[in-house]
XYZ file of C-alpha atoms in Angstrom:
756
model
C -20.889 -17.195 -10.299
C -17.826 -16.781 -7.642
C -18.625 -14.457 -5.174
C -16.147 -11.238 -5.021
C -15.899 -11.766 -9.479
C -19.941 -10.962 -8.872
C -18.548 -7.599 -7.105
C -15.462 -7.121 -9.922
C -17.704 -7.382 -13.066
C -21.160 -8.550 -13.067
C -22.014 -6.705 -10.865
C -20.835 -3.419 -13.009
C -21.570 -5.643 -15.938
C -17.804 -5.816 -17.056
C -17.422 -9.157 -19.557
C -20.468 -10.331 -17.634
C -21.757 -12.117 -20.021
C -18.781 -14.221 -21.149
C -17.900 -15.150 -17.684
C -21.891 -17.137 -17.244
C -20.612 -19.945 -19.601
C -18.218 -20.567 -17.138
C -19.832 -20.773 -13.620
C -18.511 -23.288 -11.326
C -20.006 -21.793 -8.369
C -23.210 -19.728 -8.670
C -23.846 -17.659 -5.385
C -28.474 -16.131 -5.821
C -27.386 -12.841 -3.117
C -28.321 -9.659 -2.976
C -25.772 -6.666 -4.152
C -25.655 -5.157 -0.638
C -24.922 -8.946 1.098
C -22.145 -9.126 -1.947
C -20.984 -5.591 -0.343
C -20.985 -7.158 2.909
C -18.877 -9.985 2.336
C -16.161 -7.759 0.389
C -16.166 -5.851 2.656
C -15.127 -8.604 5.046
C -12.024 -9.231 3.321
C -10.534 -6.431 4.143
C -10.493 -7.237 8.084
C -10.015 -10.862 7.814
C -7.004 -12.034 10.114
C -6.587 -15.064 12.411
C -4.244 -14.648 15.497
C -4.338 -18.043 17.028
C -2.054 -20.390 17.768
C -3.151 -22.983 14.661
C -0.818 -25.337 13.134
C -1.923 -25.293 8.655
C -0.881 -28.181 7.080
C -1.173 -27.452 2.628
C -1.615 -30.430 0.813
C -1.434 -30.135 -2.997
C -2.814 -32.364 -5.623
C 0.236 -32.683 -8.384
C -0.568 -34.875 -10.236
C -1.864 -35.339 -14.190
C -5.402 -34.673 -13.851
C -5.436 -31.526 -12.445
C -2.580 -30.044 -14.753
C 0.046 -26.959 -14.342
C -1.669 -24.669 -14.781
C -4.404 -25.550 -11.797
C -1.723 -26.600 -9.714
C -0.319 -22.907 -10.074
C -3.875 -21.727 -9.140
C -3.585 -24.057 -5.358
C -0.886 -22.317 -4.658
C -2.035 -18.562 -5.271
C -4.781 -19.490 -3.597
C -2.421 -21.357 -0.416
C -1.331 -17.385 -0.828
C -4.177 -15.645 -0.603
C -5.568 -17.915 2.479
C -1.731 -16.749 4.483
C -2.887 -13.080 3.747
C -5.475 -14.229 6.581
C -3.621 -15.900 8.778
C -1.319 -13.352 12.204
C 2.008 -15.921 10.708
C 4.661 -16.021 13.190
C 6.000 -18.801 15.818
C 3.591 -18.111 18.508
C 0.411 -18.251 16.139
C -0.266 -19.332 13.495
C 2.100 -21.461 11.194
C 2.237 -22.938 8.238
C 4.080 -26.002 6.563
C 3.239 -27.464 2.962
C 3.500 -31.331 1.092
C 2.494 -31.954 -2.112
C 1.511 -35.655 -3.291
C 1.107 -37.653 -6.742
C 2.461 -40.845 -7.487
C 4.095 -40.806 -3.897
C 3.770 -37.909 -1.016
C 6.673 -35.299 -0.940
C 7.186 -32.669 2.646
C 7.887 -29.072 1.057
C 8.390 -27.853 3.790
C 7.375 -28.258 7.749
C 5.551 -26.245 10.267
C 9.177 -25.461 11.746
C 10.518 -24.788 9.105
C 10.149 -19.998 8.127
C 7.962 -17.669 10.604
C 7.536 -14.958 9.171
C 4.049 -14.519 6.080
C 6.646 -13.597 3.856
C 8.991 -16.283 3.959
C 6.216 -18.703 3.601
C 4.520 -17.144 0.192
C 7.960 -17.211 -1.412
C 8.521 -20.807 -0.509
C 5.085 -21.537 -1.807
C 5.638 -19.547 -5.585
C 8.771 -21.984 -5.205
C 6.769 -25.514 -5.115
C 7.549 -26.969 -8.560
C 4.129 -29.370 -9.897
C 5.735 -32.912 -10.337
C 2.725 -35.061 -12.055
C 2.050 -38.360 -12.158
C -0.922 -40.281 -10.297
C -2.953 -39.516 -8.189
C -2.822 -41.565 -5.015
C -4.516 -39.201 -2.595
C -5.143 -42.173 -0.182
C -1.264 -42.349 0.043
C -0.852 -38.762 0.810
C -3.256 -39.026 3.852
C -1.870 -42.139 5.257
C 1.562 -40.786 5.183
C -0.018 -37.728 7.709
C -1.867 -40.268 9.498
C 2.429 -41.712 9.830
C 4.374 -38.852 9.760
C 2.064 -36.240 11.789
C 2.431 -32.823 11.066
C 5.782 -32.373 10.546
C 7.507 -29.609 12.478
C 3.705 -28.590 14.552
C 3.440 -28.853 18.013
C 1.685 -30.340 21.120
C -1.879 -31.986 20.751
C -3.595 -28.570 22.387
C -2.974 -26.559 19.605
C -6.110 -26.931 16.820
C -4.585 -28.662 13.306
C -5.771 -27.870 10.158
C -5.206 -29.657 7.231
C -5.922 -28.285 3.569
C -6.518 -30.294 0.929
C -6.498 -29.177 -2.502
C -7.603 -31.283 -5.052
C -9.470 -32.114 -8.207
C -11.455 -35.116 -6.488
C -10.185 -37.929 -8.408
C -8.075 -40.194 -6.608
C -6.885 -43.551 -8.156
C -7.548 -44.827 -4.333
C -9.749 -44.952 -1.142
C -9.937 -42.320 0.554
C -12.862 -42.586 2.478
C -11.297 -44.554 5.372
C -8.190 -42.836 5.848
C -10.253 -39.370 6.377
C -12.102 -40.461 8.500
C -8.803 -41.766 10.540
C -7.693 -38.519 9.977
C -10.694 -36.802 11.817
C -10.892 -39.006 14.435
C -7.836 -37.500 16.072
C -9.167 -34.498 15.866
C -7.644 -32.680 12.646
C -9.933 -30.724 11.074
C -10.204 -31.383 7.147
C -11.163 -28.822 4.244
C -11.586 -30.327 1.228
C -10.693 -27.249 -1.342
C -12.082 -27.879 -5.593
C -9.781 -26.985 -7.888
C -10.848 -27.110 -11.643
C -14.499 -28.774 -12.321
C -13.610 -30.971 -9.385
C -15.642 -34.405 -8.179
C -17.289 -33.055 -5.587
C -18.811 -36.264 -4.030
C -15.143 -36.870 -2.866
C -13.873 -33.715 -1.582
C -17.887 -34.174 0.970
C -15.492 -37.862 1.698
C -12.649 -36.231 2.590
C -13.772 -32.838 4.588
C -14.936 -32.614 8.363
C -18.788 -31.966 9.114
C -20.663 -29.739 8.292
C -19.346 -30.706 5.467
C -21.076 -27.545 3.975
C -18.950 -25.191 6.613
C -15.740 -26.958 4.823
C -15.803 -27.409 1.635
C -14.091 -24.229 -0.827
C -13.746 -23.986 -4.797
C -9.897 -22.262 -5.213
C -11.228 -20.679 -8.695
C -12.096 -17.966 -6.290
C -9.450 -17.082 -4.424
C -11.376 -14.409 -2.123
C -14.345 -16.501 -1.846
C -11.996 -19.397 -0.375
C -10.448 -17.064 1.738
C -14.087 -16.291 3.256
C -15.174 -19.527 3.789
C -11.556 -20.568 5.974
C -11.913 -17.678 7.925
C -15.693 -18.342 8.412
C -15.486 -22.191 9.937
C -12.586 -20.405 12.468
C -14.192 -18.094 13.765
C -17.827 -20.615 14.384
C -15.922 -22.987 15.504
C -13.647 -20.271 17.976
C -10.436 -21.440 16.667
C -10.093 -17.371 16.098
C -12.776 -14.799 17.528
C -14.012 -12.186 14.933
C -12.963 -8.285 16.392
C -14.934 -6.272 14.438
C -18.614 -5.310 15.769
C -21.478 -6.584 12.846
C -19.898 -9.018 11.563
C -20.867 -12.512 11.552
C -21.544 -16.123 9.594
C -24.236 -16.384 7.150
C -25.375 -18.835 4.890
C -26.637 -18.466 1.104
C -28.150 -21.092 -1.027
C -25.137 -21.927 -3.701
C -24.733 -24.209 -6.302
C -21.555 -26.274 -7.064
C -20.464 -27.455 -10.652
C -18.367 -30.388 -12.418
C -17.468 -31.035 -15.403
C -18.356 -35.104 -16.536
C -17.981 -36.655 -19.744
C -20.964 -38.723 -20.659
C -21.255 -41.753 -22.490
C -24.578 -41.278 -24.494
C -26.691 -43.386 -27.071
C -26.543 -42.230 -30.471
C -28.168 -45.359 -32.292
C -27.134 -49.444 -33.803
C -25.584 -49.332 -37.366
C -24.589 -52.867 -39.285
C -21.020 -53.932 -38.459
C -19.135 -56.134 -39.875
C -18.596 -59.825 -37.417
C -16.370 -61.253 -39.646
C -16.613 -64.052 -42.623
C -17.677 -67.520 -43.441
C -16.285 -67.264 -46.296
C -14.154 -65.571 -49.080
C -17.455 -64.519 -50.665
C -19.503 -63.523 -48.026
C -19.929 -60.850 -45.335
C -20.961 -61.349 -42.156
C -22.902 -58.495 -40.428
C -25.025 -57.339 -37.385
C -26.788 -54.686 -35.505
C -24.243 -52.751 -33.486
C -25.073 -50.014 -30.428
C -22.800 -46.884 -31.158
C -21.939 -44.498 -28.072
C -21.026 -40.465 -28.505
C -18.925 -39.366 -25.736
C -19.728 -35.394 -24.443
C -19.246 -33.294 -21.206
C -21.625 -32.645 -19.323
C -22.459 -30.455 -16.278
C -23.655 -31.772 -12.860
C -25.002 -29.544 -10.276
C -25.072 -30.286 -6.416
C -27.435 -27.362 -4.840
C -25.748 -26.761 -0.983
C -25.547 -24.045 0.961
C -22.413 -21.996 1.433
C -21.461 -19.530 4.827
C -19.388 -16.889 4.850
C -18.524 -13.989 7.396
C -20.111 -10.458 5.717
C -19.620 -7.529 7.688
C -21.297 -3.594 6.602
C -20.417 -1.932 3.871
C -17.789 0.287 4.325
C -19.560 3.655 4.383
C -17.081 5.747 1.754
C -17.235 8.860 1.074
C -14.781 12.100 -0.195
C -14.960 14.700 2.141
C -11.824 16.217 2.136
C -12.017 19.055 -0.349
C -9.879 18.755 -2.884
C -9.501 18.839 -6.988
C -9.808 15.228 -8.057
C -8.829 14.637 -12.195
C -9.080 10.761 -13.442
C -6.305 10.427 -15.899
C -7.154 6.980 -17.820
C -4.746 4.919 -20.338
C -7.174 4.614 -23.343
C -3.544 3.378 -25.471
C -3.057 0.271 -27.733
C -0.738 -0.678 -25.273
C -3.331 -0.745 -21.828
C -5.422 -2.735 -24.137
C -9.678 -2.510 -24.918
C -9.898 -5.059 -21.880
C -7.244 -2.595 -19.907
C -9.551 0.700 -20.688
C -12.663 -0.973 -20.392
C -11.756 -2.018 -16.841
C -10.651 0.933 -15.043
C -13.663 2.346 -16.620
C -15.097 0.264 -14.429
C -13.512 0.810 -11.359
C -13.910 4.517 -11.672
C -17.500 3.992 -12.713
C -17.193 1.819 -9.450
C -15.009 4.425 -6.908
C -17.150 7.563 -8.528
C -20.756 5.520 -6.582
C -18.503 4.401 -3.742
C -17.507 7.996 -2.737
C -18.697 10.097 -4.461
C -22.205 12.508 -3.744
C -23.451 15.904 -4.523
C -23.177 16.929 -1.019
C -18.731 16.533 -1.783
C -16.829 19.610 -0.962
C -14.731 18.593 -3.842
C -14.450 19.136 -7.814
C -14.215 15.753 -9.716
C -12.643 14.942 -13.470
C -12.522 12.470 -15.898
C -9.730 12.297 -19.145
C -8.873 9.555 -21.487
C -5.151 9.979 -23.102
C -3.273 7.662 -26.013
C -1.431 10.728 -28.580
C -3.731 13.389 -27.141
C -5.530 13.807 -24.504
C -9.325 14.546 -24.312
C -11.511 15.557 -21.303
C -14.554 13.647 -21.314
C -15.550 15.456 -17.756
C -14.371 18.767 -16.876
C -13.007 19.805 -13.281
C -16.341 21.146 -11.091
C -18.752 20.055 -14.802
C -20.549 16.952 -12.880
C -21.812 17.032 -9.397
C -24.159 14.341 -8.913
C -22.563 10.388 -9.794
C -25.433 9.350 -11.963
C -24.559 12.096 -14.206
C -20.141 11.002 -13.857
C -20.974 6.912 -14.041
C -22.979 8.610 -17.252
C -19.906 10.466 -19.057
C -17.525 7.534 -18.096
C -19.856 5.622 -20.230
C -19.204 7.385 -23.272
C -15.827 7.607 -22.940
C -14.711 5.217 -25.972
C -10.764 3.695 -26.299
C -8.713 4.991 -28.839
C -5.408 3.536 -29.215
C -2.328 4.728 -29.915
C 0.934 5.464 -28.697
C 0.605 5.696 -24.451
C 2.236 9.536 -23.849
C 2.145 9.589 -20.943
C 4.516 12.313 -19.922
C 2.745 14.321 -22.323
C -0.446 14.045 -20.951
C 1.018 15.282 -17.093
C 1.779 18.338 -18.943
C -1.261 18.506 -20.002
C -3.807 18.364 -17.773
C -1.121 20.022 -15.167
C -2.109 23.197 -17.296
C -5.800 22.916 -18.787
C -6.558 20.727 -16.817
C -7.705 22.161 -13.593
C -9.679 25.881 -12.591
C -7.554 28.674 -12.240
C -6.188 29.388 -9.292
C -6.564 33.393 -7.398
C -4.342 36.415 -8.696
C -2.910 36.755 -5.574
C -0.775 33.796 -4.184
C -0.642 35.137 -1.173
C -3.488 34.031 -0.501
C -3.925 31.072 -1.750
C -7.437 30.197 -2.002
C -7.746 27.310 -4.103
C -8.457 23.180 -3.229
C -5.277 20.606 -3.327
C -4.815 19.550 -6.861
C -4.694 15.908 -7.657
C -3.985 13.508 -10.621
C -5.088 9.915 -10.083
C -2.805 8.066 -13.068
C -4.595 5.088 -13.916
C -2.685 2.946 -16.802
C -1.349 -0.346 -17.629
C 1.549 0.323 -19.892
C 5.158 1.659 -19.961
C 5.118 5.931 -20.855
C 7.063 5.859 -25.202
C 7.720 9.187 -23.622
C 9.838 11.771 -21.234
C 7.179 10.777 -18.309
C 9.952 11.620 -14.995
C 10.199 15.079 -16.106
C 6.758 15.690 -17.218
C 5.575 14.494 -13.263
C 9.273 16.208 -12.387
C 7.530 19.451 -13.864
C 3.463 18.553 -12.545
C 5.062 18.433 -8.582
C 6.805 21.374 -8.966
C 3.207 23.130 -9.592
C 1.717 21.552 -6.712
C -0.187 18.513 -8.622
C -0.287 15.443 -6.063
C 0.010 12.876 -8.625
C -1.499 8.832 -7.479
C -0.512 5.679 -9.773
C -2.154 2.303 -10.220
C -1.316 -0.523 -12.240
C 0.454 -3.857 -12.166
C 2.940 -4.385 -10.536
C 5.605 -4.293 -13.698
C 4.664 -0.312 -13.605
C 5.935 -0.121 -9.472
C 9.210 2.201 -9.876
C 7.853 3.560 -13.205
C 4.330 5.099 -11.106
C 6.718 5.112 -7.441
C 9.177 7.226 -10.205
C 5.898 9.521 -11.605
C 4.437 9.778 -8.283
C 7.564 11.015 -6.137
C 6.884 9.243 -3.446
C 6.022 4.733 -3.220
C 3.278 5.671 -0.621
C 1.538 7.064 -3.158
C 1.838 3.696 -5.799
C -0.882 1.614 -5.489
C -0.559 -2.023 -6.916
C -3.072 -4.358 -7.926
C -2.455 -7.866 -8.617
C -5.764 -8.697 -10.738
C -9.013 -7.188 -12.064
C -10.031 -7.975 -8.380
C -7.936 -6.802 -6.248
C -8.441 -3.769 -8.377
C -11.885 -2.656 -7.019
C -10.580 -4.073 -3.254
C -7.905 -0.586 -3.840
C -11.297 1.275 -3.562
C -11.345 1.903 0.054
C -7.957 2.418 -0.044
C -7.691 5.485 -2.795
C -10.555 6.511 -0.959
C -7.742 7.594 1.983
C -5.245 8.685 0.207
C -7.025 10.987 -1.647
C -8.127 12.700 1.797
C -4.661 11.727 3.702
C -3.693 14.552 1.576
C -4.732 17.903 3.208
C -3.529 16.188 6.500
C 0.112 15.436 5.137
C 2.901 15.113 8.532
C 1.449 17.395 10.826
C -0.672 21.284 8.482
C -1.544 22.292 11.463
C 1.493 22.754 13.154
C 4.463 25.171 12.015
C 7.522 23.706 12.419
C 11.378 24.713 11.796
C 12.567 20.895 11.360
C 16.379 20.245 10.987
C 17.769 16.555 9.673
C 21.360 15.664 10.825
C 22.554 12.701 8.777
C 25.732 10.865 9.891
C 27.420 10.502 6.447
C 31.018 9.243 7.801
C 32.781 6.197 7.232
C 31.390 3.919 9.584
C 27.722 4.663 8.145
C 29.523 3.593 4.854
C 28.057 5.351 1.227
C 25.336 2.729 0.203
C 23.874 3.363 3.209
C 23.939 7.142 3.419
C 22.102 6.713 0.117
C 18.673 5.011 2.726
C 19.392 8.033 4.323
C 19.068 9.961 1.942
C 15.996 8.111 0.505
C 14.206 8.790 4.040
C 14.619 12.416 4.702
C 13.361 12.795 0.925
C 10.375 9.992 1.586
C 10.070 11.904 4.927
C 9.661 15.345 3.903
C 7.818 14.490 0.866
C 4.763 14.100 4.382
C 5.123 17.919 5.449
C 3.516 21.450 3.427
C 7.139 22.941 2.224
C 6.371 26.610 2.351
C 7.352 29.344 4.284
C 4.497 29.520 6.154
C 4.390 25.915 7.648
C 7.015 23.570 7.337
C 10.703 24.572 6.622
C 13.342 22.172 5.960
C 17.548 22.369 6.738
C 19.574 19.567 6.407
C 23.175 19.223 7.785
C 25.934 15.644 6.902
C 28.476 15.165 9.469
C 32.123 12.960 9.138
C 33.987 14.983 11.664
C 32.927 18.701 10.605
C 29.505 19.184 9.724
C 28.592 20.679 6.661
C 25.009 22.057 5.662
C 23.503 20.816 2.246
C 20.718 23.625 2.618
C 19.269 26.053 5.111
C 16.017 26.068 6.169
C 14.604 29.168 3.860
C 16.533 27.848 1.244
C 14.441 25.339 -0.553
C 9.868 25.877 -0.581
C 8.809 23.424 -3.140
C 8.570 19.548 -2.063
C 9.969 19.005 -5.428
C 13.316 20.894 -5.137
C 13.601 19.586 -1.705
C 13.289 16.218 -2.953
C 15.942 16.862 -5.652
C 18.406 19.304 -3.300
C 18.411 15.919 -1.280
C 19.723 13.938 -3.514
C 22.491 16.087 -4.180
C 23.055 15.925 -0.503
C 27.277 14.555 -0.766
C 28.657 12.120 1.706
C 31.820 12.931 3.898
C 33.568 9.731 5.262
C 35.988 10.387 7.628
C 34.912 9.790 11.460
C 32.102 11.481 13.023
C 31.340 13.990 15.440
C 27.883 14.257 16.558
C 28.573 17.179 18.966
C 30.163 19.575 16.703
C 27.377 19.005 14.141
C 24.597 19.855 16.758
C 26.877 23.098 18.054
C 26.939 24.024 13.731
C 22.886 23.537 13.447
C 22.366 25.913 16.755
C 25.205 28.616 15.942
C 24.395 28.208 12.186
C 20.304 27.782 11.047
C 18.886 28.380 14.055
C 19.167 32.146 13.879
C 16.377 35.163 12.168
C 19.043 35.538 9.723
C 19.585 31.728 8.688
C 15.281 31.392 8.457
C 14.447 30.230 11.727
C 11.321 32.217 12.505
C 10.722 32.737 16.040
C 7.398 31.763 17.712
C 7.514 28.359 15.177
C 8.664 25.269 16.737
C 11.883 23.826 15.984
C 12.586 20.217 15.860
C 17.130 18.460 15.541
C 16.136 15.149 13.434
C 19.889 13.194 13.843
C 20.275 9.785 12.587
C 23.618 8.380 13.658
C 25.333 4.837 13.504
C 26.797 5.926 17.283
C 30.267 6.599 16.858
C 31.405 9.818 17.336
C 28.718 10.611 20.748
C 30.701 11.516 22.603
C 31.495 14.406 22.502
C 27.503 15.153 21.577
C 26.065 15.557 25.384
C 26.660 19.032 26.145
C 26.006 20.489 22.727
C 22.383 18.327 23.206
C 21.780 20.435 26.298
C 22.631 23.787 24.828
C 19.691 22.486 21.687
C 17.046 21.636 24.770
C 17.675 24.318 26.670
C 16.840 26.410 23.978
C 13.812 24.827 23.342
C 15.385 22.981 20.186
C 13.264 18.842 20.336
C 15.956 17.056 19.486
C 14.831 12.977 17.872
C 17.735 10.913 17.842
C 17.449 7.557 14.848
C 20.494 4.545 16.483
C 20.821 2.462 13.825
C 22.179 -0.905 13.918
C 24.068 -2.226 16.651
C 24.160 1.095 18.518
C 24.037 1.190 22.588
C 21.093 3.248 23.321
C 21.963 4.533 26.112
C 24.863 6.997 25.308
C 22.413 7.595 22.891
C 19.603 8.373 26.046
C 21.481 10.609 27.705
C 22.321 12.989 23.692
C 18.593 12.220 23.371
C 17.267 13.766 26.878
C 14.262 10.598 27.218
C 12.843 7.542 25.865
C 10.540 8.989 23.637
C 12.780 10.693 22.017
C 15.032 7.568 21.122
C 14.314 4.895 17.708
C 16.581 2.487 16.820
C 16.602 1.099 13.614
C 17.546 -2.477 13.110
C 18.392 -1.948 8.999
C 18.985 0.833 7.131
C 16.964 -1.009 5.137
C 14.123 -1.299 7.551
C 14.161 3.322 7.798
C 11.057 3.202 5.475
C 9.388 0.564 7.522
C 8.802 3.217 10.565
C 8.688 6.149 8.778
C 5.155 6.237 10.111
C 6.268 6.165 13.915
C 9.712 8.765 13.418
C 6.607 11.447 11.740
C 4.670 10.655 14.864
C 7.083 11.263 17.010
C 7.657 14.735 15.218
C 4.276 15.333 14.976
C 3.907 15.269 18.600
C 6.798 17.775 18.656
C 6.000 19.841 16.862
C 2.430 20.863 19.221
C 4.249 21.773 22.256
C 3.975 25.570 22.506
C 7.114 27.163 21.044
C 8.977 29.906 22.874
C 9.769 33.135 21.279
C 12.576 34.100 22.275
C 14.104 30.768 22.556
C 17.188 30.552 21.162
C 17.015 33.953 20.481
C 15.671 35.808 17.824
C 17.712 38.763 18.706
C 21.309 39.570 17.251
C 24.339 41.227 18.608
C 23.914 40.702 21.921
C 20.442 41.915 21.472
C 17.912 40.663 24.756
C 14.691 39.356 23.562
C 11.686 40.583 26.431
C 8.279 39.095 25.624
C 4.952 39.659 26.174
C 1.043 39.069 25.514
C 2.153 37.133 22.540
C 4.724 39.231 20.519
C 8.774 39.921 21.264
C 11.150 43.315 21.040
C 15.024 42.927 20.717
C 16.605 45.007 23.667
C 20.002 46.560 21.615
C 22.704 48.004 22.639
C 24.545 50.093 19.251
C 22.388 48.213 16.829
C 18.609 48.586 15.537
C 16.269 47.187 13.783
C 13.363 44.267 14.357
C 16.285 41.559 15.726
C 19.340 44.670 16.240
C 20.482 44.176 12.783
C 21.874 47.173 12.028
C 24.564 49.761 13.291
C 23.889 52.615 14.918
C 25.463 55.316 13.471
C 26.543 59.105 15.138
C 23.546 61.415 15.719
C 20.970 58.170 15.491
C 18.252 58.175 18.217
C 16.292 55.511 16.927
C 17.393 53.491 19.942
C 14.865 55.638 21.993
C 12.218 53.178 20.288
C 12.424 49.480 20.091
C 11.132 47.394 18.205
C 8.099 44.948 18.401
C 7.370 42.414 16.812
C 4.451 40.183 17.437
C 4.017 36.595 17.060
C 2.945 36.321 13.023
C -1.068 34.472 13.618
C -1.143 33.414 10.081
C 0.193 32.970 6.380
C -0.196 36.205 5.872
C 2.051 37.645 8.571
C 4.583 35.054 8.494
C 5.101 35.422 4.692
C 5.104 39.900 5.454
C 7.774 38.801 8.229
C 9.925 36.620 5.952
C 9.837 39.487 3.678
C 10.243 42.679 6.288
C 13.596 39.710 7.043
C 14.901 39.621 3.665
C 14.736 43.253 3.372
C 16.503 43.968 6.730
C 19.150 41.855 5.887
C 20.210 43.463 2.713
C 20.833 46.712 5.279
C 22.442 45.061 7.863
C 26.474 46.778 6.568
C 29.260 44.443 5.987
C 32.138 43.793 9.302
C 35.466 43.154 9.196
């Protein structure tokens, strides 16, 4: 049976009996070896100068279905190749009656372009003239290829049923130093593949019906021939006994029967005994050796402390097959990452019209009992009420939280939704409700559900899309990383006051401004939004700045996300300088929610227009311990922005607004680097009304004249002598003290008399 199908089906006993009768290639290896081969598939990447030419059999003997599988394999092989002008180049030819160049090696230089072009190749049909195709390559060479010092790889995808001689042209190609891989499609004729492939044949013959195994085989041969080098410790090629099969029609003698031979007269019939034959399909076996790269199986464990609930779709739309696939995935995940020592809790629920809790949170501690509980889940059918299910598990699926909200000791709550069908109720509102209740959502589904799952999770980063059943199982390490990254979003150990200033001028335009808002919303979701850790403010600017919301306005991620989407487009000309002055005067103050002793960061995203007046305000922010990160869009002049940013480390240029999402991690890293720097308690000055900030021993106090209060916020009344006792404010050291400071500040604001 094919390698990774073993991993995804046989080894978890899903549909294993149905697959055995259709096995084409059986590998007699241990479960441990299968896991090591699967681990190698996550690491494979050939980064070296190589010219790779795909030769597709587009004849009628292949058929359109097998031709599409050939294309799928080629696309999968591209995933293991570092495609760019200086490294791997890829071209393609299709042949049937005659060969046809689909695209040369110098036509496309990115992985995505190559994969898109491969998908668009159209099946032609005709005879299987493999020999003519090989002679075409002998005459024309590798169209668009480089000089002879670059290795040339020919990958032939065929069923090996050529209508002409292939041995001689194949021999001539190999004598020219071209490495030839023969990839069997459907039920191939292996003798012909042996004649086509380079020596040793067992290293150069692959099987298209298992794309992941073929990718591993190609990469293994590359690394062993020193075309590419395996850069991962512990990885290496191993051989395994394997048995390939093909399907042949065999003529079988049945017996002799009387048959008519004509007549000599009108009343005499001449008969004789004639042999009769039947044709039957038979499997022919080819014992061989398979060489594959293996790497140490990843040691997964759920070392993070979370309350984790799996919510499995059991509706009619997902089908019994889909439900069983998710059960198998869930069992495999629990076996791989869960143990009694895991610090969190796990539960499992299934839903359709209603929700059934198969395992309550913390109900089972060991993987074996969890797997048995999952095994007992029965397909229910019915409607896909995903919204109803999300509300139910949010309200009833987790342990009760602590009584005192000021001391949150409960674990982060995570729901992993596994569904293969569109919701039949209002799922967007339910998902928003769940996120608003601090339930973190991760969605897993097929490509057709991506838009809905993105809407459920609130961020595409938390959506996992799989392309096939075996690809679903390959997502286990990624899911483990996503679950455990919840506690390490943004800069969790660093409190910060973060303000975004977005260029909303005519030079940006309405459509690009939507990209800016999406970027800020996505980036903000990386932080723990509350009074104690991260506060976020937003300013949009054209000629004049506008505060969309201040630092202390929104205290949950869901409210923040909604507020960002409502930010207005201003238009007109841009003035970056006035926006920086506005941020310093109107947002970075205690009375507007800024917290003393917390690192303050301003992220400016600008088209480059209206930056001439920003140098002095930018310097004022830096002089007052406010970090400034400048992001220049498209063709902006870097030299002008460098004077505002102050250093190259605080300046980024993004080539297009669409590319902002691809640079999110880099921008997040820059923000976190700034957040880790020590903050000055007295900068910006937390004292109001010209009070002087005096710091010492981890605290500060405000020296006031004519005013009293922790921040000089109350005017002295006649006869009041409290000015003789200046208030001392200690730098908050934990979440509770920040909350107390906030409450005292809110109370003191109500005491400030109104002035005119």
